Coordinates of C-alpha atoms in Angstrom, one line a residue:
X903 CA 29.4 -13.2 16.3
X904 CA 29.2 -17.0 16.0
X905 CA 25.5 -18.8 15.5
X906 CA 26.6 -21.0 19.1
X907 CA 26.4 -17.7 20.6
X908 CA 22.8 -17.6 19.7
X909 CA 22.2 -20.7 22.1
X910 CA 23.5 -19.2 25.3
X911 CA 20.8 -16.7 25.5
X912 CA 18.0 -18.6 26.9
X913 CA 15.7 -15.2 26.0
X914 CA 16.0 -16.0 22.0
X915 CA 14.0 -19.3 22.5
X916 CA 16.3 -21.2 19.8
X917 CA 16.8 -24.8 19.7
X918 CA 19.1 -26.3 17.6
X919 CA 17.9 -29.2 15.5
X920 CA 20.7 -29.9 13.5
X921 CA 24.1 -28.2 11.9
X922 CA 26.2 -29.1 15.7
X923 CA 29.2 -29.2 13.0
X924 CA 28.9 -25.8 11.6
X925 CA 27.9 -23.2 15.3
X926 CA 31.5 -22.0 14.7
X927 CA 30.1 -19.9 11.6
X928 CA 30.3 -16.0 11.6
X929 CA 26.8 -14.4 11.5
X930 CA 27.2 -11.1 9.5
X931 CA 23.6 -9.9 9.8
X932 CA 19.8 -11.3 9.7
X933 CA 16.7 -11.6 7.5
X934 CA 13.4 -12.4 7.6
X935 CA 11.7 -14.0 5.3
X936 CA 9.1 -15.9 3.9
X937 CA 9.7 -15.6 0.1
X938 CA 9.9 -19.2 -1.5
X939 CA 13.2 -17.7 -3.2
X940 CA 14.9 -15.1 -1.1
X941 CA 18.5 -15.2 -2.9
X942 CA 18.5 -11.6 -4.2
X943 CA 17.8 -10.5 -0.9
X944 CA 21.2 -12.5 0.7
X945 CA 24.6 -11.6 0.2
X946 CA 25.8 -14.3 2.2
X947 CA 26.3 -14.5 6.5
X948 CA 22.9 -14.2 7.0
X949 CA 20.9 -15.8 10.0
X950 CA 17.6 -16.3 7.9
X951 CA 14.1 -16.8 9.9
X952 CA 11.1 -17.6 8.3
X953 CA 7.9 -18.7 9.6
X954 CA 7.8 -21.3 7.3
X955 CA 4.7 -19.4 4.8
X956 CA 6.8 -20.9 1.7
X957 CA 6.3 -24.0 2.4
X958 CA 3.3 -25.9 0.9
X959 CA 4.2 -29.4 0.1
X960 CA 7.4 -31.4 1.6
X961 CA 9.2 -30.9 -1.5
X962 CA 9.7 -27.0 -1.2
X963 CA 12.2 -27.6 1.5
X964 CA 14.9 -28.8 -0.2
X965 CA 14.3 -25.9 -2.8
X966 CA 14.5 -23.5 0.0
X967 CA 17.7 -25.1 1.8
X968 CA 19.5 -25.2 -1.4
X969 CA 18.9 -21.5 -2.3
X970 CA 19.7 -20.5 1.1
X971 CA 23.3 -22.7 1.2
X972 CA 23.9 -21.3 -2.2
X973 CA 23.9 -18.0 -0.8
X974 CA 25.9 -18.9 1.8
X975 CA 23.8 -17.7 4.9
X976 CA 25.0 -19.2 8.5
X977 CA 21.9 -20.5 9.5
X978 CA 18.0 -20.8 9.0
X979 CA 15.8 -20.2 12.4
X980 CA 12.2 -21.5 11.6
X981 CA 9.4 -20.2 13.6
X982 CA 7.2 -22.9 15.0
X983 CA 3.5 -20.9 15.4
X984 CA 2.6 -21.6 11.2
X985 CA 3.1 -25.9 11.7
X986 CA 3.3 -26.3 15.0
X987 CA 6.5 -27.8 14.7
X988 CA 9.5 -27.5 12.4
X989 CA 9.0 -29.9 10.0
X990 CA 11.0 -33.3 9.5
X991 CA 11.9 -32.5 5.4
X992 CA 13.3 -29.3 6.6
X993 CA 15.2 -31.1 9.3
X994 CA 16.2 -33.4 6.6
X995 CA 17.4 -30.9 3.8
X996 CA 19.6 -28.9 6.4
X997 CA 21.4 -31.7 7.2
X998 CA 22.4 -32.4 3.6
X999 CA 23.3 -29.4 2.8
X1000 CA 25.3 -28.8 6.3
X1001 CA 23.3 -25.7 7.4
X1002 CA 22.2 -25.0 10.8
X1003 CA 18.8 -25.1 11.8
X1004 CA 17.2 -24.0 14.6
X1005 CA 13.4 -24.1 15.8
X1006 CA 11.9 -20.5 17.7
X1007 CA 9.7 -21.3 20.1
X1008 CA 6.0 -18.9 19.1
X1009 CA 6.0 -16.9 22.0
X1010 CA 9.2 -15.4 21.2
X1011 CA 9.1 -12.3 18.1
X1012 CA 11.3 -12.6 15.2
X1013 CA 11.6 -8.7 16.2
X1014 CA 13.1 -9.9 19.5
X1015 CA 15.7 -12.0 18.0
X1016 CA 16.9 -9.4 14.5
X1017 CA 17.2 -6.7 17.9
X1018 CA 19.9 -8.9 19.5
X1019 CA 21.5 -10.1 16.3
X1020 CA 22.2 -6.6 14.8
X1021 CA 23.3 -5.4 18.4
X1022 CA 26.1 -8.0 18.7
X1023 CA 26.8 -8.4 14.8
X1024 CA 27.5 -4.2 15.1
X1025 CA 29.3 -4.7 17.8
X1026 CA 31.7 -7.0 17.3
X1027 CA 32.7 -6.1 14.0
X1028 CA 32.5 -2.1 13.5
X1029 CA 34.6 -1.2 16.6
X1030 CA 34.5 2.6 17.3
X1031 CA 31.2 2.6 15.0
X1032 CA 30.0 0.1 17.4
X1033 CA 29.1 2.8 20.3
X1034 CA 27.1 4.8 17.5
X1035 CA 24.7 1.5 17.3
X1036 CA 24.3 0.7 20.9
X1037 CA 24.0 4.0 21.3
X1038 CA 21.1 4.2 19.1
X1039 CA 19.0 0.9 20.2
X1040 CA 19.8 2.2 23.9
X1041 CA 17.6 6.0 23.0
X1042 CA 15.4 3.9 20.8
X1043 CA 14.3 1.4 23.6
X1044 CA 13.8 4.1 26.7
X1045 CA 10.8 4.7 28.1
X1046 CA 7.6 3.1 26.6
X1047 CA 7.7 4.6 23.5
X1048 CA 10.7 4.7 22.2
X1049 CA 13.5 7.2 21.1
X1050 CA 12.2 6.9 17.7
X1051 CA 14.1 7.6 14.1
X1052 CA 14.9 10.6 14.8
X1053 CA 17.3 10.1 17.2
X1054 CA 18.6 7.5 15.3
X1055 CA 19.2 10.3 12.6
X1056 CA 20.5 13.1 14.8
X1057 CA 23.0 10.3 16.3
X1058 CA 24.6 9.9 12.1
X1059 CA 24.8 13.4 11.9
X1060 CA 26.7 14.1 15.1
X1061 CA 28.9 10.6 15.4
X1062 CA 29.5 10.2 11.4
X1063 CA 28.9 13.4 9.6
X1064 CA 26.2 12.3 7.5
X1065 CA 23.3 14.1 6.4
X1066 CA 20.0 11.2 6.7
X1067 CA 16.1 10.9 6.3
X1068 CA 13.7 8.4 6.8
X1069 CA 10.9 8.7 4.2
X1070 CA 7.3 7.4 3.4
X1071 CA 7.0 6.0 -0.4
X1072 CA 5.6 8.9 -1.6
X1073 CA 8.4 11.0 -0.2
X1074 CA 6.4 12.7 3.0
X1075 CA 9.9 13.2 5.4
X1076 CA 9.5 10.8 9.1
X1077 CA 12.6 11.7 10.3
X1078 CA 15.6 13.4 9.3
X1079 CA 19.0 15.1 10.7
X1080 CA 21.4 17.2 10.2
X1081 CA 25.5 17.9 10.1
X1082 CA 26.0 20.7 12.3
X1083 CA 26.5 24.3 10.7
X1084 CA 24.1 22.1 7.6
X1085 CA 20.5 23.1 6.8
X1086 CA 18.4 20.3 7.5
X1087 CA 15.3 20.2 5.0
X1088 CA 15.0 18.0 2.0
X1089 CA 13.0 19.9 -0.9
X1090 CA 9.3 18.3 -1.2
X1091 CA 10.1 17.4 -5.0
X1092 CA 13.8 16.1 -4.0
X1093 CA 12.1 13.8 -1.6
X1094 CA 9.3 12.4 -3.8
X1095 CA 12.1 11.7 -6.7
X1096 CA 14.6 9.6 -4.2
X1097 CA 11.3 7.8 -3.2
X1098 CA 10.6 7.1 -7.2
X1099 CA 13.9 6.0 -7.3
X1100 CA 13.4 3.8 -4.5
X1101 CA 10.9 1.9 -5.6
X1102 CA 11.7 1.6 -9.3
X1103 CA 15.1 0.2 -7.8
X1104 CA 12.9 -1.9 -5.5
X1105 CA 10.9 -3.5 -7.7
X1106 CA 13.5 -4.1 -10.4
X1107 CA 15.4 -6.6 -7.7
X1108 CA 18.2 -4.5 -7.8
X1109 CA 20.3 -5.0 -3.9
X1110 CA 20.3 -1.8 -1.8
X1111 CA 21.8 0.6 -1.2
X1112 CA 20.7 2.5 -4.6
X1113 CA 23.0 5.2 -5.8
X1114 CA 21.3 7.8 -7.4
X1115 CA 22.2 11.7 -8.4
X1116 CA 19.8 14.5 -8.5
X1117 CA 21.5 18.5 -9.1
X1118 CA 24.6 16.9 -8.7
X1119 CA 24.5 15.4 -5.3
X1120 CA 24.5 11.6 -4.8
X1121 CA 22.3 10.1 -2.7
X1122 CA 22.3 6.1 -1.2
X1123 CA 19.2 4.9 -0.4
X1124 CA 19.0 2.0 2.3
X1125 CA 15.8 -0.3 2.3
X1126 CA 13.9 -0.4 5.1
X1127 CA 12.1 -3.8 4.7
X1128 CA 8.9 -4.6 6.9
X1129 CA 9.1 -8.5 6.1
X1130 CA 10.5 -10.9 3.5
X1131 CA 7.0 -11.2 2.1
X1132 CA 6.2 -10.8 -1.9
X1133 CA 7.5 -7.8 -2.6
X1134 CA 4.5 -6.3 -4.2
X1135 CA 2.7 -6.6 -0.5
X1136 CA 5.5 -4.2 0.8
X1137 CA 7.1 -1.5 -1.9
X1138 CA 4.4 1.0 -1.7
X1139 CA 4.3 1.0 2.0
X1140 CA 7.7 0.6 3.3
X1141 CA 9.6 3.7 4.5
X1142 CA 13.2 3.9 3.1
X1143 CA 16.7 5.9 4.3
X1144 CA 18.3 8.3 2.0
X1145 CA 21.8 9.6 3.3
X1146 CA 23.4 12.3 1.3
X1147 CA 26.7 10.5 0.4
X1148 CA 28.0 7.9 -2.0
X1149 CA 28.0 4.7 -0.4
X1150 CA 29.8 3.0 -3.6
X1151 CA 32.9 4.5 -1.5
X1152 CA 32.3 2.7 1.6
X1153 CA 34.3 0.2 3.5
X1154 CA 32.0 -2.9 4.2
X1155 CA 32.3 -1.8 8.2
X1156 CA 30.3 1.5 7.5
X1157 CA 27.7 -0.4 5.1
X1158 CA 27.0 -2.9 7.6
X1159 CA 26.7 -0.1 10.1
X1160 CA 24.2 1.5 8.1
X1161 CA 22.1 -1.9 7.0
X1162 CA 22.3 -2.5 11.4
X1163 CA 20.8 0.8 11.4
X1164 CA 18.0 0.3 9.5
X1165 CA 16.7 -2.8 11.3
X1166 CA 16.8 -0.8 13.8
X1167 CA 14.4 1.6 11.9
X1168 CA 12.5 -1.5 11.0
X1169 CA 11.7 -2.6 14.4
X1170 CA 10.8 0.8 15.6
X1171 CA 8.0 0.8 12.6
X1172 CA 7.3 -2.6 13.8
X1173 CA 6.0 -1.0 17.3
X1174 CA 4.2 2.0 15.3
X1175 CA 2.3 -0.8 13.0
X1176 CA 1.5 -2.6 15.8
X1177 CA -0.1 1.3 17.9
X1178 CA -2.0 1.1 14.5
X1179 CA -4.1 -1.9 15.5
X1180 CA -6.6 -0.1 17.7
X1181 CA -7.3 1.9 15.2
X1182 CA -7.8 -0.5 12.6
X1183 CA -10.7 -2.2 14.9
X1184 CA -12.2 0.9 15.4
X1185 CA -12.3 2.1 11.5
X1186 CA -13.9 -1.7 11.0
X1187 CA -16.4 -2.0 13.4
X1188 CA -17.2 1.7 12.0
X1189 CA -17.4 0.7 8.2
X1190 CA -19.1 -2.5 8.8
X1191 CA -22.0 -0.5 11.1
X1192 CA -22.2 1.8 8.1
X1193 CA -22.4 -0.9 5.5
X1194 CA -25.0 -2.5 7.1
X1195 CA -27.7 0.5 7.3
X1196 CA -27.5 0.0 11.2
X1197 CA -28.9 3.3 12.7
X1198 CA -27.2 6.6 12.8
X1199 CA -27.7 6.7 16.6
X1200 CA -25.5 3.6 17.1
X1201 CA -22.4 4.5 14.3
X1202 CA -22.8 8.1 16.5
X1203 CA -22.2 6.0 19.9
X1204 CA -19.2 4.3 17.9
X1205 CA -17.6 7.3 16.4
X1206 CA -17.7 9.3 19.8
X1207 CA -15.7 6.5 21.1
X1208 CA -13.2 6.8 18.5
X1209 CA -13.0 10.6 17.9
X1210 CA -10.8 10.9 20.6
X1211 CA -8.3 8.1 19.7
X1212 CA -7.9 9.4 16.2
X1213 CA -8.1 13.2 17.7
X1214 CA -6.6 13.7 20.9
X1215 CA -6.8 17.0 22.3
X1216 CA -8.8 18.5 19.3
X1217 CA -12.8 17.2 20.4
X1218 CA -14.8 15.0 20.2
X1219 CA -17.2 15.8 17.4
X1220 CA -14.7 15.9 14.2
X1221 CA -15.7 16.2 10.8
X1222 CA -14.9 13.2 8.9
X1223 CA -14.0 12.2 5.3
X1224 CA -14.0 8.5 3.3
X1225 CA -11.3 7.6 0.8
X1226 CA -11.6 4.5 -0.9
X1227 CA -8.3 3.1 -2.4
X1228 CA -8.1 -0.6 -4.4
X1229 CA -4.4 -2.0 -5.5
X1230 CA -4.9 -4.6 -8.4
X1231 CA -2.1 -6.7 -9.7
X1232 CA -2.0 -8.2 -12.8
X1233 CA -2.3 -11.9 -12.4
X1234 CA -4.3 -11.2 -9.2
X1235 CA -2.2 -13.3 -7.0
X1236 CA -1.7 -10.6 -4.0
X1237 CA -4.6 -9.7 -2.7
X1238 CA -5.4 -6.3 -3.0
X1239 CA -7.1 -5.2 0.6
X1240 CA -4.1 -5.1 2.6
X1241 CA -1.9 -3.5 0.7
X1242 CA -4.2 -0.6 0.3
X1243 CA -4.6 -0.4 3.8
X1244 CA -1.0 0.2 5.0
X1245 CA -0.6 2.7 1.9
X1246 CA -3.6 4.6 2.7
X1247 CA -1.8 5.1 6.4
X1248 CA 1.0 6.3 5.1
X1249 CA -0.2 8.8 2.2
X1250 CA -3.4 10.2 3.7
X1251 CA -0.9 12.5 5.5
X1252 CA -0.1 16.0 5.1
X1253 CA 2.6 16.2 3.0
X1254 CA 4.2 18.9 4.7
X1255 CA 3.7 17.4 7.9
X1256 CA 7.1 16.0 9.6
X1257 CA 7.3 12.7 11.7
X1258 CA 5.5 9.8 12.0
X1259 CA 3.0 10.8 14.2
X1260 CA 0.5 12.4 12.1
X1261 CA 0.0 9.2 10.6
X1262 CA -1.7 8.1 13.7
X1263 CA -4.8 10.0 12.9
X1264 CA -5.9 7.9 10.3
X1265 CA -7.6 4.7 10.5
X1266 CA -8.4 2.5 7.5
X1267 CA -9.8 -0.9 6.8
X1268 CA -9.8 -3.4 4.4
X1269 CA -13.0 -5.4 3.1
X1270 CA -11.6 -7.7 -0.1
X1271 CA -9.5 -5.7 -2.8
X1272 CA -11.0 -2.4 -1.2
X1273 CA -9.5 -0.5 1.6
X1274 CA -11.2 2.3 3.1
X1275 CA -10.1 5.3 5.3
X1276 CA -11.8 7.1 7.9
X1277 CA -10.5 10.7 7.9
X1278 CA -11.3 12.8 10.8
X1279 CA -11.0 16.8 10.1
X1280 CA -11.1 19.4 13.4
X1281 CA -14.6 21.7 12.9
X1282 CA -13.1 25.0 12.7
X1283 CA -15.7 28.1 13.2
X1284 CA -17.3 29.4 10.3
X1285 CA -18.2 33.0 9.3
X1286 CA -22.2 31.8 9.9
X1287 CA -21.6 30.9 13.8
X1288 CA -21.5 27.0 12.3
X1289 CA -18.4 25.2 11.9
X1290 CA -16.8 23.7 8.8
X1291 CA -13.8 21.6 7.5
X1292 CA -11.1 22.0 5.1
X1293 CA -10.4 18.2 3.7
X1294 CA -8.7 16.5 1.1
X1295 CA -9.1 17.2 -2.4
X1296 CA -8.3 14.4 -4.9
X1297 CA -6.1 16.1 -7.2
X1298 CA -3.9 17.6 -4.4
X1299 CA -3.9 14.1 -3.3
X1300 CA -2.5 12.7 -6.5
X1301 CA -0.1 15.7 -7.4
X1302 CA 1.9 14.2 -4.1
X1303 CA 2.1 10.5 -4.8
X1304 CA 1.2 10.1 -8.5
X1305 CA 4.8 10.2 -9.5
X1306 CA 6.6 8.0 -6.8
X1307 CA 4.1 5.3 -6.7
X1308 CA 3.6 5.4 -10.5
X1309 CA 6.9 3.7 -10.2
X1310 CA 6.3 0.8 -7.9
X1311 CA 3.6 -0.3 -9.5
X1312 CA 6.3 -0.5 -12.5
X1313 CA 3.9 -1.6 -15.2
X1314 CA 2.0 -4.6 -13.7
X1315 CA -0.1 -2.8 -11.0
X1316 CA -2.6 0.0 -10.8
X1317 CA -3.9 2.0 -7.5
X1318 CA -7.1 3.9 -8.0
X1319 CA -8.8 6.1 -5.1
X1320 CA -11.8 7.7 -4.4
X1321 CA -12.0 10.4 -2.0
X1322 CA -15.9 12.2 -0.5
X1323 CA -17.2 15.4 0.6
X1324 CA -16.5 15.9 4.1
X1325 CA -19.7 15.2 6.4
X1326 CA -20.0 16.5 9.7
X1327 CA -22.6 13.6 11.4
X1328 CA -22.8 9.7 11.1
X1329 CA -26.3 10.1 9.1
X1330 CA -23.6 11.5 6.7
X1331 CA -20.9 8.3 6.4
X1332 CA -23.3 6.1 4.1
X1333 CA -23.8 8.4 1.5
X1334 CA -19.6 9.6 2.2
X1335 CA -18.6 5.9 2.0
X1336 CA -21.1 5.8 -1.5
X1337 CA -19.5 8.9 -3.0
X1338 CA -15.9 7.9 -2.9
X1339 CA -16.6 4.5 -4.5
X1340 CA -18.3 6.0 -7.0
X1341 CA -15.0 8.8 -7.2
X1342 CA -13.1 5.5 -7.6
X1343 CA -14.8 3.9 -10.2
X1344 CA -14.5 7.1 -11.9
X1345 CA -10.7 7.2 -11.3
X1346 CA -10.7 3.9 -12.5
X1347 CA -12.4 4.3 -15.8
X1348 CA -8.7 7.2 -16.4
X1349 CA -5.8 5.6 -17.8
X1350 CA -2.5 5.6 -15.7
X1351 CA -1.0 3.6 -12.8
X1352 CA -2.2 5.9 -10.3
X1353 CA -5.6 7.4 -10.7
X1354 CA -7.8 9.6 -8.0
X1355 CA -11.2 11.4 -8.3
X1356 CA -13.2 13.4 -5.6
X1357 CA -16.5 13.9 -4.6
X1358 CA -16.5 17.2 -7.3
X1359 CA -16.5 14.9 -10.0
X1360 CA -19.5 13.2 -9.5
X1361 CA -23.1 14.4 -10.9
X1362 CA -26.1 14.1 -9.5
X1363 CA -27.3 11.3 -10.7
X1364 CA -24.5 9.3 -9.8
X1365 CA -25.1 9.7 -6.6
X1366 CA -28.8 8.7 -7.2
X1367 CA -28.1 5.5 -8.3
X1368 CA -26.6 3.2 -5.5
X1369 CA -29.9 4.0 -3.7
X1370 CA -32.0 1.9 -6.8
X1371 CA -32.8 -1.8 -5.8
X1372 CA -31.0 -4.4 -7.6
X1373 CA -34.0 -6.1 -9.2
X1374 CA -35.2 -3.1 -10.3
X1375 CA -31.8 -2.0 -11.5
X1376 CA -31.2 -5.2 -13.8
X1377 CA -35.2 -4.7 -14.9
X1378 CA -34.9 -1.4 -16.0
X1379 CA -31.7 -2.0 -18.1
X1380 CA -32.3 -5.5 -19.6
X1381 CA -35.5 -3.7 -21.0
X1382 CA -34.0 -1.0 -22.6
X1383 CA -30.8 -2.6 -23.2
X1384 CA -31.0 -6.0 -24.1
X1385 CA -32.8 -6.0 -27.7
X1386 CA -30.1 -3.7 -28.8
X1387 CA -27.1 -6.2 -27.2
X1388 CA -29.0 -8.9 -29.1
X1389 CA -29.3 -7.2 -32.6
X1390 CA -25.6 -6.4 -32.5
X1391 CA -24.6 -9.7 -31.5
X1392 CA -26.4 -11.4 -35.0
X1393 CA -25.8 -8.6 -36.6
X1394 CA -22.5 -6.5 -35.8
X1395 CA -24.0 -3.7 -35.9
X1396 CA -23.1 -1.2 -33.3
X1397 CA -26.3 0.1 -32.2
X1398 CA -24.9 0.1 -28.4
X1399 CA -21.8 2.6 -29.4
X1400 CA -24.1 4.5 -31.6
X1401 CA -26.3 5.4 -28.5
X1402 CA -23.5 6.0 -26.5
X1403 CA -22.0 8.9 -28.7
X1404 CA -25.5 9.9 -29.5
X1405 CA -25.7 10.7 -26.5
X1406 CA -22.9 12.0 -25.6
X1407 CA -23.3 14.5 -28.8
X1408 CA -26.4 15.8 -27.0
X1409 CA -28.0 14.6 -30.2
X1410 CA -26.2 16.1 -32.5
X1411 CA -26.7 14.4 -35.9
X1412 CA -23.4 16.1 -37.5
X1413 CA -21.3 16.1 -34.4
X1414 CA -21.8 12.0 -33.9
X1415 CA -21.8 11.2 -37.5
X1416 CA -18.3 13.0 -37.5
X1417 CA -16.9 10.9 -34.4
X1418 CA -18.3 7.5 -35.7
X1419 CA -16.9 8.5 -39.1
X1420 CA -20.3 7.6 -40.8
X1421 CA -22.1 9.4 -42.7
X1422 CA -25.5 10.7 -41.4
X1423 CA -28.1 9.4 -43.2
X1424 CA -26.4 5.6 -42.0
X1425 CA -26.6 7.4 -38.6
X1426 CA -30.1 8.0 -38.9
X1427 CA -31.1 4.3 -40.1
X1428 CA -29.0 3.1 -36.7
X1429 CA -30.7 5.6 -34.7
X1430 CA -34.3 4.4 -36.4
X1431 CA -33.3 1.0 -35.7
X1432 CA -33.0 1.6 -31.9
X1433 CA -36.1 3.3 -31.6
X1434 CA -38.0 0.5 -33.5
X1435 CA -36.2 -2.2 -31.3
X1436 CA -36.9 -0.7 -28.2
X1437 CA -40.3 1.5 -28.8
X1438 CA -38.7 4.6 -27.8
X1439 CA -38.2 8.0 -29.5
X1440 CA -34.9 9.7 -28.9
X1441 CA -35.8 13.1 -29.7
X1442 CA -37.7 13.8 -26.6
X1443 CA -35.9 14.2 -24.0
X1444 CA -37.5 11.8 -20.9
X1445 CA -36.5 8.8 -23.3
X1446 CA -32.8 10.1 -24.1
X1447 CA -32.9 10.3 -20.0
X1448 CA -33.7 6.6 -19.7
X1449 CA -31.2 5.5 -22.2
X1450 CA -28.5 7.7 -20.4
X1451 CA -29.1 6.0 -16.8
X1452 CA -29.3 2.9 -18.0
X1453 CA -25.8 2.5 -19.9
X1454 CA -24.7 3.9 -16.7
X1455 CA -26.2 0.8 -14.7
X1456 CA -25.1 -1.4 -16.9

C-alpha cells in the first residue's frame, strides 16, 4: 500500500504534517515503538508510531528521525496523548530528512491503526496468501471475544501446511495446530527449549525469525512483540510463534505473511491484557486491605466479590495462595514491579494446561520492585468432612521456568519468588502474604538467575519475626550486635563470622575451627572475646538463641 492511502480513511485519525513529497512510498509493514534507538528492530518499509516516550529534550528528535531514515521506514505516525501535540523539532527533523510525519489524534489506538496496516499491506502484496490473512482477522474479530490464536493456527495448518504454536516464555502451549493426518502436541521439554531459545535470541538483538534445531527438526520462531518498549520490560512476558519449518527457505511474500500474522496475534493479546485489568484492581485493592491490618471481615467482603471473577463456576469461597516475585536489573534502570506482574500472569499457570484462558484466574499486583499474586485454589472435600487445596509448590514451580527464563535474564537480571501455604480465610492472607516474602528472601539469598522457595522452607522462627516492632527489633540487635561490629571494625577481627559459624556448628569447637581454618584454641580466645564484649555466655543455650535471632534481624 502507499502512506497517501493512510489519509483516506478518516477512522485512522492521521494528519499529515509534513513529507507531501514522499505519500507515494510503499508501506511494507508497521511498528510500534518507543525505544530511543529502534534500528534493529526495522528492516526498512516500516510505518513507525511512537507515542513520543523517547523524547526528553528537543534534541532527541533529530537522533530519532535520523535512525529511522537510515533504516529506511516510509513514515513516522506520532501519537499526540504523551505532549499534547506533536512537537515542532520533530516537525522540523522530518522535513530534513524527507520523511513523512503524521500526528494520531489520542482517541484513536495505535492497535486500531497496525490492524488496518497489516490487513491491506497482506493484501496487496501476498496475493493468494492474502485470503489466508483476511481470513484470519475476519474469525479473529467475530463476536465480542474474538476468534482467538487458535484459529489463527488451525487456518496455517489447513491453507499452508504448516505445523504452528503460540507459546508463553516459559514454554506453557496458548495455541497451536496441526497438518491434517499430523499429531498435534509439542513435548513439554521441546516447548520450554524453543522458548530458551527465544529469548536468548531475543535479548542478544538478533532479528526474528530465529532458526533453531532440536532432534533434527528446524524450528522458526516469530516474535510476538507487545510494544517497542525496552526490551527487558517485555522478553519474559511476551508470547512467541514457533512453526515447524525453516523459514531461511522462504520467499519474502510468505515471511511477510507470517510477521502480518503475528500482529495479528499481538492485538488479540492486546484485548486479553486489557480483560486482565479488572483483575488487577481487584488483586490491589485486596493486597493493599491486607497490608494495612484492615479487619478480616472487610478483606472477607472484598474477596467474596472477587472469587467469582477469578473462579467462575467453581464457588465462591476458594482457597487462596500468595506468590511474591521481584525482577532486578543490574543498573536498576527498569523498574522492577511491572515486569513481575505480567510474568507472574503468564507462569502461575498449569503447565499442562492448554490456551490462554487459564491465565485469567490469576490476579497479581505490583507495589515498587515487588509483584504479588493472588492464587485462588477450588476447596475440594477432604477425608475429615473439611475441605482442602492442592497449591503450588516452589520447586515444581521452578523445574518449569527455571531453564527458559534463566536465559532472558541473560546475565544482567535475576527473578526470585516466594510462594505460601495455602489458606482457606482472609484472617489467613497477612500471615500468606508474610510467608512468601520471607520464601523470597530466602530464594534470594541462592545463587542463580532464577531462584524460588516455598512456604516448607521456612522455620518457625522466621515466621515469628515480621510480627516484632521495629524499635524493638533495631534495640534488641544493636545491643547484642553492635560492640562486636565495632571491635572488628578497629580491629579486623572477625568476631561477627566467628558467631555466625559457631553457630551454625551447633557449637562445635572442632567442627568451626575446621571451617574457619583456625586452630581452636584462637577459636576459643574469639569466642571469649564475644562473651566479654557483650556479657553473654554461649554455652547455655537461651544466649546462643539470642545471638541466632538477632543475626537473622539484622
Amino acid at each position: 500500500m502507499r502512506l497517501r492511502a493512510l489519509l483516506d480513511t478518516d477512522t485512522l485519525g492521521l494528519r499529515l504534517l509534513g513529507g507531501e513529497d514522499e505519500l507515494d512510498r510503499t508501506v511494507r509493514g508497521v511498528m510500534t515503538t518507543d525505544l530511543r534507538d529502534p534500528s534493529r528492530y526495522l528492516s526498512g518499509g516500516e510505518l513507525v508510531l511512537t507515542g513520543l516516550a523517547w523524547r526528553r529534550e528537543p534534541a532527541d528528535s533529530e537522533r530519532f528521525v535520523r535512525i529511522l531514515a537510515t533504516a529506511g521506514v516510509a513514515g513516522l505516525a506520532a501519537g499526540e496523548a504523551e505532549l499534547g501535540s506533536v512537537p515542532d523539532d520533530l516537525v522540523a527533523a522530518c522535513a530534513r530528512h524527507r520523511l513523512p510525519l503524521f500526528s494520531v489524534v489520542e482517541d484513536v489506538s495505535f492497535a486500531s491503526i497496525t490492524e488496518y496496516v497489516v490487513r491491506q499491506v497482506s493484501g496487496e502484496r501476498a496475493g493468494d496468501l492474502a485470503a489466508v490473512v483476511d481470513r484470519h482477522r475476519r474469525l479473529m474479530t467475530s463476536g465480542p471475544a474474538g476468534g482467538g490464536p487458535e484459529v489463527v493456527l488451525d487456518l496455517l495448518g489447513s491453507d499452508l501446511d504448516l505445523r504452528a504454536w503460540v507459546l508463553s516464555p516459559a514454554g506453557r502451549r496458548i495455541a497451536g495446530s496441526s497438518v491434517p493426518g499430523s499429531t498435534p502436541e509439542l513435548p513439554a521439554d521441546l516447548s520450554a527449549r524453543l522458548a530458551g531459545e527465544h529469548l536468548a535470541a531475543s535479548r542478544a538483538g538478533r532479528p526474528g525469525p530465529y532458526r533453531v534445531t532440536q532432534a533434527g527438526t528446524t524450528y522458526s520462531l516469530f516474535p510476538i512483540r507487545s510494544g517497542g518498549r525496552d526490551l527487558r520490560e517485555t522478553v519474559l512476558s511476551d508470547w512467541l510463534l514457533a512453526v515447524e519449518a525453516d523459514a531461511g527457505d522462504w520467499p519474502a511474500e510468505r515471511l511477510d505473511l507470517l510477521d502480518g500474522v503475528t500482529q495479528l496475534i499481538a492485538v488479540e493479546r492486546d484485548r486479553r491484557d486489557a480483560a486482565r485489568t479488572v483483575r488487577r484492581r481487584l488483586a490491589q485493592e485486596v493486597l493493599e486491605l491486607v497490608q494495612t491490618g484492615a479487619p478480616p471481615a472487610e478483606t472477607a467482603a472484598r474477596l467474596r466479590v472477587a472469587a467469582p471473577v477469578l473462579l467462575p463456576g467453581l464457588g465462591t469461597a476458594p482457597h487462596w495462595q500468595v506468590v511474591v516475585a521481584r525482577v532486578e536489573w543490574d543498573g536498576g534502570e527498569v523498574p522492577g514491579g511491572p515486569v513481575a506482574q505480567t510474568l507472574l500472569e503468564e507462569v502461575l499457570v498449569d503447565p499442562g494446561a492448554f490456551g490462554p484462558d487459564p491465565s485469567d484466574r490469576i490476579a497479581v499486583a505490583h507495589t515498587g520492585d515487588e509483584a504479588v499474586a493472588l492464587v485462588p485454589l477450588p476447596a475440594v472435600p477432604d477425608e475429615t468432612g473439611g475441605t482442602s487445596a492442592n497449591g503450588l509448590r516452589a520447586a515444581d514451580l521452578l523445574g518449569v521456568i527455571q531453564e527458559p527464563l534463566s536465559r532472558g535474564l541473560d546475565g544482567d537480571g535475576r527473578l526470585t519468588l516466594g510462594v505460601s501455604a495455602s489458606v482457606h480465610s482472609a484472617e489467613g492472607l497477612r500471615g500468606a502474604l508474610e510467608e512468601a516474602r520471607h520464601a523470597r528472601r530466602v530464594a534470594a539469598a541462592r545463587p542463580g538467575r532464577v531462584c524460588a522457595a516455598g512456604h516448607e522452607e521456612l522455620a518457625s522462627h522466621v515466621l515469628l519475626l515480621p510480627f516484632v516492632p521495629d524499635d524493638v527489633r533495631r534495640a534488641f540487635t544493636a545491643r547484642l550486635l553492635d560492640p562486636l561490629r565495632d571491635y572488628d571494625r578497629r580491629h579486623r577481627a572477625e568476631l561477627i563470622p566467628t558467631l555466625e559459624a559457631f553457630l551454625d556448628c551447633d557449637g562445635s569447637w572442632t567442627r568451626c575451627a575446621t571451617r574457619l581454618h583456625l586452630h581452636v584454641n584462637t577459636l576459643r580466645y574469639r569466642v571469649g572475646r564475644i562473651e566479654q564484649l557483650t556479657g553473654r555466655d554461649l554455652s547455655r543455650l537461651e544466649d546462643k538463641l539470642d545471638f541466632f535471632l538477632a543475626l537473622r534481624m539484622s
